[in-house]
CSV table of C-alpha atoms in Angstrom, one decimal:
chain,number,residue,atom,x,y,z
L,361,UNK,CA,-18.4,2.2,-12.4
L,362,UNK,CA,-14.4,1.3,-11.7
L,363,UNK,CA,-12.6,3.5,-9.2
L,364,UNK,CA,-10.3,4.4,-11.1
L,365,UNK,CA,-12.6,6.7,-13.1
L,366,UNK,CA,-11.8,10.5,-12.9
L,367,UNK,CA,-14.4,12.6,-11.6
L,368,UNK,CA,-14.9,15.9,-12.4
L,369,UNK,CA,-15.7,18.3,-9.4
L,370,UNK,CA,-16.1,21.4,-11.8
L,371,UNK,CA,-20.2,20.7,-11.4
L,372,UNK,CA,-20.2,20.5,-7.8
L,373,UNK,CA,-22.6,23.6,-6.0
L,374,UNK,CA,-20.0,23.5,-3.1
L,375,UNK,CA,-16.5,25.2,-3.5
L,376,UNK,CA,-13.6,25.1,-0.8
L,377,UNK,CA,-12.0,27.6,1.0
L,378,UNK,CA,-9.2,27.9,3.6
L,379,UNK,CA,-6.9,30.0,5.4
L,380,UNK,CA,-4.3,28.7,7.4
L,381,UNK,CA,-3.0,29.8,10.8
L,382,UNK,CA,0.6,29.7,11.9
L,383,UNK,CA,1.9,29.5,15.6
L,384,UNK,CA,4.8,31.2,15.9
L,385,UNK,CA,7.3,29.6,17.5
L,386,UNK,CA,8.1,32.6,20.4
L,387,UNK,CA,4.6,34.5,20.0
L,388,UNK,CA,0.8,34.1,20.9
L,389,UNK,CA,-0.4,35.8,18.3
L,390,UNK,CA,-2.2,34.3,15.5
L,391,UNK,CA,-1.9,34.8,12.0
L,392,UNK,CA,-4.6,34.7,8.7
L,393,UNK,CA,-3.8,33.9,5.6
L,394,UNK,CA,-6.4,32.9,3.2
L,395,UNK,CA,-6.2,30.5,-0.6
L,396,UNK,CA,-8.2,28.2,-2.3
L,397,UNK,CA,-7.7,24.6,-2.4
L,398,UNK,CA,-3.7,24.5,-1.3
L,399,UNK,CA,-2.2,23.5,1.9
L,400,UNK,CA,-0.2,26.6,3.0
L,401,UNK,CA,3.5,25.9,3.8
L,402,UNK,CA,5.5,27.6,6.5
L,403,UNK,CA,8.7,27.3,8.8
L,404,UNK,CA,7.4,28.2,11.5
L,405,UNK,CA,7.6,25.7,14.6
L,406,UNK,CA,4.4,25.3,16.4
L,407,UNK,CA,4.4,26.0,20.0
L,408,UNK,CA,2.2,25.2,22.6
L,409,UNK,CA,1.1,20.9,22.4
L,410,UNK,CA,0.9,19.0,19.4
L,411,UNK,CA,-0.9,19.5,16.5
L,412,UNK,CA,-3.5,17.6,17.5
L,413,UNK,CA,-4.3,19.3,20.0
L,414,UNK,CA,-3.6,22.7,18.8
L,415,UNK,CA,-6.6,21.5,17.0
L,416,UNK,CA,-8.8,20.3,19.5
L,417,UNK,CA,-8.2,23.7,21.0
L,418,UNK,CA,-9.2,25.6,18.1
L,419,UNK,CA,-11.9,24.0,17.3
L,420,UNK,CA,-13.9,24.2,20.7
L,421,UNK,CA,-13.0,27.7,21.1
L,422,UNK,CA,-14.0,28.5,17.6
L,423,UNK,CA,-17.3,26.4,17.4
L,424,UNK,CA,-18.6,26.1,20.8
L,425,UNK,CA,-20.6,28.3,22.4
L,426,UNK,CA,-22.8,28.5,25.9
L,427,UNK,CA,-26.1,26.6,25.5
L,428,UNK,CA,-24.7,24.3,23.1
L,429,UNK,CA,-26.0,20.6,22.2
L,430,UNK,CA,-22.5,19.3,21.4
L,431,UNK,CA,-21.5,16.1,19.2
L,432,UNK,CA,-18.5,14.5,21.2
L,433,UNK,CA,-16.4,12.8,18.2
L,434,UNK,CA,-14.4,9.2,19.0
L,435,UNK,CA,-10.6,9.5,18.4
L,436,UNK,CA,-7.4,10.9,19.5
L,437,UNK,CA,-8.1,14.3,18.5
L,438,UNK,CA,-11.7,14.3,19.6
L,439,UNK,CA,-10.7,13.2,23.0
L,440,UNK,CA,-8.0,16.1,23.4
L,441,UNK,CA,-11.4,18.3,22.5
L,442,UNK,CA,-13.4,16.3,25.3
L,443,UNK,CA,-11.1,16.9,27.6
L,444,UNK,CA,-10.1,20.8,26.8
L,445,UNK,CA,-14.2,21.1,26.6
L,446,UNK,CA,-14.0,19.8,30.2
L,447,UNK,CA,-11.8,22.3,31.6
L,448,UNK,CA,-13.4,25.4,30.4
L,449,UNK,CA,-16.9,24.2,31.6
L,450,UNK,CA,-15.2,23.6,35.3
L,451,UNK,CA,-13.8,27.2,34.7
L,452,UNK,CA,-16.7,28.8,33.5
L,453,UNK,CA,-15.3,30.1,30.8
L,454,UNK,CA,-18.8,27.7,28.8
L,455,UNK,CA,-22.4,27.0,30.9
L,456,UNK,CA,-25.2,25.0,30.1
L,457,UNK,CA,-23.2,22.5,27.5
L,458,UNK,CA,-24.8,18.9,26.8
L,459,UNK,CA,-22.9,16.2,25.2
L,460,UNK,CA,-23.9,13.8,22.8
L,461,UNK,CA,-21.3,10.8,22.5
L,462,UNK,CA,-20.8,8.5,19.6
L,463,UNK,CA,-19.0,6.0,21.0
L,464,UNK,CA,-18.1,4.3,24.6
L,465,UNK,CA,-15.0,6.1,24.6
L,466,UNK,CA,-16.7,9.4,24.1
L,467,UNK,CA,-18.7,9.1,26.3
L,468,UNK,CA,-16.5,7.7,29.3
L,469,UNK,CA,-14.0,10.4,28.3
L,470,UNK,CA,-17.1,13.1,28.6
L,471,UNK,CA,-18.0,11.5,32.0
L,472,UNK,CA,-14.8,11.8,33.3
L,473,UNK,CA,-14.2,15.7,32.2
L,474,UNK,CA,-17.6,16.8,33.9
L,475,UNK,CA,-19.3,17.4,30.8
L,476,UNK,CA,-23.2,16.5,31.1
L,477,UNK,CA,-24.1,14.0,28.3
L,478,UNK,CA,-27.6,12.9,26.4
L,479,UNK,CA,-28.7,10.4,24.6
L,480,UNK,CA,-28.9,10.3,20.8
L,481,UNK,CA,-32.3,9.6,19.4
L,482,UNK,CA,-34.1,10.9,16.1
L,483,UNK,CA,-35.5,14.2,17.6
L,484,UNK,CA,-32.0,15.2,18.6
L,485,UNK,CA,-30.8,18.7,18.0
L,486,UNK,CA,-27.5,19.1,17.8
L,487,UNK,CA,-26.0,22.1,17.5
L,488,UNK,CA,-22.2,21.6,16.5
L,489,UNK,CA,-20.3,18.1,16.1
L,490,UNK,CA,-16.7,17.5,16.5
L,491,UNK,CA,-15.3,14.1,15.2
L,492,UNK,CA,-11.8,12.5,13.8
L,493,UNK,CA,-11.8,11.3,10.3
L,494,UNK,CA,-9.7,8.3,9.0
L,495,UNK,CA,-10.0,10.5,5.3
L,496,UNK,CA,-10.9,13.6,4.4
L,497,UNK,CA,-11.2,14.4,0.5
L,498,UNK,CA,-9.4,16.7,-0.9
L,499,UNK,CA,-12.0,19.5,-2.8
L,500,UNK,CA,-15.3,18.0,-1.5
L,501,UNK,CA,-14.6,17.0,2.1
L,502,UNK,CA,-16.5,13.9,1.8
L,503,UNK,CA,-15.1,11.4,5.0
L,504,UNK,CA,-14.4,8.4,5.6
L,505,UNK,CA,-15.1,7.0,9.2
L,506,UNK,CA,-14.9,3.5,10.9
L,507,UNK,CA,-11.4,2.7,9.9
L,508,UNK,CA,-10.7,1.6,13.9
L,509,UNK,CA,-11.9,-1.2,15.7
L,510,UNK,CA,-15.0,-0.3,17.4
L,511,UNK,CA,-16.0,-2.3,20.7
L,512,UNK,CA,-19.2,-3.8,20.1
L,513,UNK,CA,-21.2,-1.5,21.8
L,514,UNK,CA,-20.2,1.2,19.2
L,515,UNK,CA,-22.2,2.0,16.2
L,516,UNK,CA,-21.0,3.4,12.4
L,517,UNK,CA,-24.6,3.9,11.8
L,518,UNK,CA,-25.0,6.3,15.4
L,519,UNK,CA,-22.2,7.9,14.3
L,520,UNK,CA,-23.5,9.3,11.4
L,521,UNK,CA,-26.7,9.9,12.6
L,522,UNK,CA,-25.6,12.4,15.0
L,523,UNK,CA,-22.9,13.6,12.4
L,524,UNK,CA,-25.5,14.0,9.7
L,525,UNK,CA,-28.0,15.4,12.1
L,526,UNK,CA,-26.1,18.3,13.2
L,527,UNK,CA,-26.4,21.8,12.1
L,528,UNK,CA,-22.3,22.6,12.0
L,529,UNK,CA,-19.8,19.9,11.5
L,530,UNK,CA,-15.8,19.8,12.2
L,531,UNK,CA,-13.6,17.2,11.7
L,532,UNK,CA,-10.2,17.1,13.2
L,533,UNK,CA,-7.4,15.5,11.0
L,534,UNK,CA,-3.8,15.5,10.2
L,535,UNK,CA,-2.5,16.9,6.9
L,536,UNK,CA,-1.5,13.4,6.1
L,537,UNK,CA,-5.3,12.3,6.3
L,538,UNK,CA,-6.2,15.1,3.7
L,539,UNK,CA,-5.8,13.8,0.1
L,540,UNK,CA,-7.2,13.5,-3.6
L,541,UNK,CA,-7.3,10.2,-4.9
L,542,UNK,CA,-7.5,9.1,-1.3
L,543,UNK,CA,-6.4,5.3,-0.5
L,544,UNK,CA,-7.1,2.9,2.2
L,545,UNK,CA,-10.6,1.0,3.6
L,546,UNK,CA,-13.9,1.8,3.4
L,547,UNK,CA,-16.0,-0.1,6.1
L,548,UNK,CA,-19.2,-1.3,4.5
L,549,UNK,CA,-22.1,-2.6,7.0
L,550,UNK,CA,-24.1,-5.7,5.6
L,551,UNK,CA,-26.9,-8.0,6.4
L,552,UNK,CA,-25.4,-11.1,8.6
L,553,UNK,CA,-27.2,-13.5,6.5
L,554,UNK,CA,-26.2,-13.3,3.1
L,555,UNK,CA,-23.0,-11.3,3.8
L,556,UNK,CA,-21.0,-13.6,1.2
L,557,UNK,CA,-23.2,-12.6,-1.5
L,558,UNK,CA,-23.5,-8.8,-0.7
L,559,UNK,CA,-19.1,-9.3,-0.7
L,560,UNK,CA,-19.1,-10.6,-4.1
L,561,UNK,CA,-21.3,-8.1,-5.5
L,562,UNK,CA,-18.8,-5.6,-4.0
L,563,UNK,CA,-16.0,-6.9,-5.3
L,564,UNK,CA,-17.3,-7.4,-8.7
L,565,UNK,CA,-18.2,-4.0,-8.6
L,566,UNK,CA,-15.1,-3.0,-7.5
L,567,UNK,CA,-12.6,-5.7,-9.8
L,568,UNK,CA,-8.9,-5.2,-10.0
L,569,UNK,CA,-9.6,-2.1,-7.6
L,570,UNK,CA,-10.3,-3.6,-4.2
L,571,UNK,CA,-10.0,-6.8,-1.8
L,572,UNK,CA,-13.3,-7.4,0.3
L,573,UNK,CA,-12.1,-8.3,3.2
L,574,UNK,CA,-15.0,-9.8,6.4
L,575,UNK,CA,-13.8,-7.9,9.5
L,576,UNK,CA,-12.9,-10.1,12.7
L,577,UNK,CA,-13.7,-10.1,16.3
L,578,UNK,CA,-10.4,-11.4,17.3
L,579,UNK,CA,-7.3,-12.8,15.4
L,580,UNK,CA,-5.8,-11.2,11.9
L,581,UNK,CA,-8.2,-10.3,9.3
L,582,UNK,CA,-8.7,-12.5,6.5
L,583,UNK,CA,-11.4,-12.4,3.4
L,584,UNK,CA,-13.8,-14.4,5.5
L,585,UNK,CA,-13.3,-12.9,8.8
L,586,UNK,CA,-12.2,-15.6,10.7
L,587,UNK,CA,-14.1,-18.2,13.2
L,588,UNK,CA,-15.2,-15.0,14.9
L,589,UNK,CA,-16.5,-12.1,12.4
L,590,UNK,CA,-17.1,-8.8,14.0
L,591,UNK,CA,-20.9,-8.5,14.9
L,592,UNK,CA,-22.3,-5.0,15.4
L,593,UNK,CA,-24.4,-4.1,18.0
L,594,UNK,CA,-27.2,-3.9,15.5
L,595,UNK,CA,-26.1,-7.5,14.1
L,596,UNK,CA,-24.5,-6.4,11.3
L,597,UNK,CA,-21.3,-7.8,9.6
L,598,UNK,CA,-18.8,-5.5,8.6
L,599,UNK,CA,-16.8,-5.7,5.6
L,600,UNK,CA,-13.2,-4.1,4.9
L,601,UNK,CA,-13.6,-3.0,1.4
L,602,UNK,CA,-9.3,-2.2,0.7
L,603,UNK,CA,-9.0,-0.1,-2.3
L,604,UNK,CA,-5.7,-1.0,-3.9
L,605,UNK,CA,-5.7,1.9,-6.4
L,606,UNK,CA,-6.4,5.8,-5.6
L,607,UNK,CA,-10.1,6.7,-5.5
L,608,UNK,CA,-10.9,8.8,-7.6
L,609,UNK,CA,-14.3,9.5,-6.6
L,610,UNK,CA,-15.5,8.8,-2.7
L,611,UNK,CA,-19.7,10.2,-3.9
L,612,UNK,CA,-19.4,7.9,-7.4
L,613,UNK,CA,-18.3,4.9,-4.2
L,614,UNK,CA,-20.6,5.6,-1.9
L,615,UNK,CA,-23.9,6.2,-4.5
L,616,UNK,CA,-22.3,2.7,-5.8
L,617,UNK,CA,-22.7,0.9,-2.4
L,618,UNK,CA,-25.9,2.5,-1.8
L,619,UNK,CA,-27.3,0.2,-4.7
L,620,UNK,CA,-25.9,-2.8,-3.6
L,621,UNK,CA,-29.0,-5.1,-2.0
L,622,UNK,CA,-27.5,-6.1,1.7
L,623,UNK,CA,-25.4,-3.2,2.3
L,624,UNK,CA,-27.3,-1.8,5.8
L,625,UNK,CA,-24.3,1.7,5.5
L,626,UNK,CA,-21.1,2.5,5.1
L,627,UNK,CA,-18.4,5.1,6.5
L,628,UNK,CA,-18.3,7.2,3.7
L,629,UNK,CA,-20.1,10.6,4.8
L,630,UNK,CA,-20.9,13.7,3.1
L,631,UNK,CA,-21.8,16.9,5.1
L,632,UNK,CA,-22.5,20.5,4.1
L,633,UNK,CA,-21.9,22.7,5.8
L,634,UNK,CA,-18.5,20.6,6.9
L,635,UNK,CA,-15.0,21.9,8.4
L,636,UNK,CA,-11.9,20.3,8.0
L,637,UNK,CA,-9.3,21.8,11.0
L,638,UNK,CA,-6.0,20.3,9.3
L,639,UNK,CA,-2.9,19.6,11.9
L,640,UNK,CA,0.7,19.7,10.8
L,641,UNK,CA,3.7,20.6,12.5
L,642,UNK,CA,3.7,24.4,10.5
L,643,UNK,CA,0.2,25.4,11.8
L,644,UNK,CA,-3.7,24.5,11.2
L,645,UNK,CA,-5.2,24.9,8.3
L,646,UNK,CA,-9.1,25.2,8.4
L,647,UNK,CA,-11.2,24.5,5.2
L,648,UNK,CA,-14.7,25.4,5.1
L,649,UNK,CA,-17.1,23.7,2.0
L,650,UNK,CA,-19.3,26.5,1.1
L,651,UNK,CA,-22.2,26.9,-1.2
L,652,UNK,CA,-21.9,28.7,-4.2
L,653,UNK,CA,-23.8,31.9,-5.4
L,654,UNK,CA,-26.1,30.1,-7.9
L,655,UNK,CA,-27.5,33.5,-9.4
């Protein structure tokens, strides 16, 4: 399998669909449009904080409700949610919401809005998740997480757990992290011990598409990672796998990886039912992945 094979979506049992909202520049109101597959365009100006958090507003009050087991995301736009989540719990306009965090920063940024917080273990119920995405693919919504540096304590592999254990997903983005034929990193997780050999199986796998690249602790990055390669807290290396073509395919990467002897996860994640809440200056635009009628 090369990357740079196309991949045909047309047998996919999940469709797309979206409707963008507008903020007008000098009214509250809302607006619904709905389309298929397109980023709406508009000039209006969007009023009221940045996009970001226009999103983290929208998607608390659209997701969240009282009595909620809640999925508190790691990023820039899931902190803006933490923090918004906060202030309707201290104003009662939400009761009886538990927090799960899936990461150190979540979960400080939880403690410090008020919000009571559990921890994640494999009989969790989670209700809704909220969570930024480096990625998001355009037409499947397949993710890509782990692009930051997480502190030690921080875990891909929780991440996902509580990602892929909850029973509603959204992920918070900017239109510029919305793509097909996405580029970048893909964060791979492998064995400590024969890390060298699970990185040469990856990039013969991936030749002339990618550079495998050991992640460090400290300094710059480098193939090997360094005198001091990043250790996970479950003792995992973790390798930078930097596509230098479009992919055309994140499922045909991520079933790839998944063969590969030593490779413990990766950030590639794939969620149904899944909701991207796009940001750009014009408006949101929110894209649901839906299940076709089969019949």
């Amino acid at each position: 399998m090369r990357v740079g094979m196309a991949a045909s979506l047309s047998t996919s049992p999940y469709t797309c669909s979206s409707k963008s909202i507008v903020f007008p520049k000098c009214s509250p109101n809302i607006k619904l449009g709905s389309n298929r597959f397109t980023i709406s365009a508009s000039t209006s100006v969007l009023a009221g904080g940045s996009p970001l958090l226009q999103a983290a507003k929208h998607t608390v009050d659209t997701y969240v409700k009282s009595g909620m087991v809640i999925g508190l995301g790691s990023g820039q736009a899931s902190g803006m949610a933490i923090q918004y989540l906060g202030r309707l719990l201290r104003a009662g306009a939400l009761k009886d919401i538990v927090g799960v965090p899936m990461s150190i920063a979540s979960a400080s940024e939880a403690a410090k809005a008020g919000i009571p917080l559990d921890q994640f273990n494999d009989s969790s119920q989670i209700d809704f998740s909220f969570d930024d995405a480096d990625i998001i693919e355009e037409g499947t919504l397949i993710a890509v997480i782990g692009h930051r540096k997480p502190q030690v304590e921080d875990s891909i592999i929780q991440e996902k757990s509580i990602l892929n254990a909850s029973n509603q997903l959204a992920f918070m983005i900017k239109e510029s992290q919305y793509m097909g034929g996405p580029e970048g990193s893909i964060p791979v997780l492998v064995n400590s011990l024969n890390w060298m050999q699970t990185a040469e199986e990856i990039d013969d796998l991936f030749l002339g598409d990618a550079e495998v690249w050991r992640r460090p602790s400290i300094g710059h990055a480098g193939p090997l990672g360094g005198d001091f390669p990043f250790v996970t807290r479950e003792g995992h290396n973790v390798l930078d796998v930097i596509f230098t073509s479009p992919i055309s395919s994140l499922a045909e990467v991520a079933e790839s990886l998944d063969q590969i002897n030593g490779v413990v996860d990766h950030g590639v994640i794939s969620k149904f039912p899944c909701t991207a809440v796009i940001a750009s200056e014009s408006g949101l635009q929110i894209i649901d992945n839906l299940q076709r009628n089969m019949a």
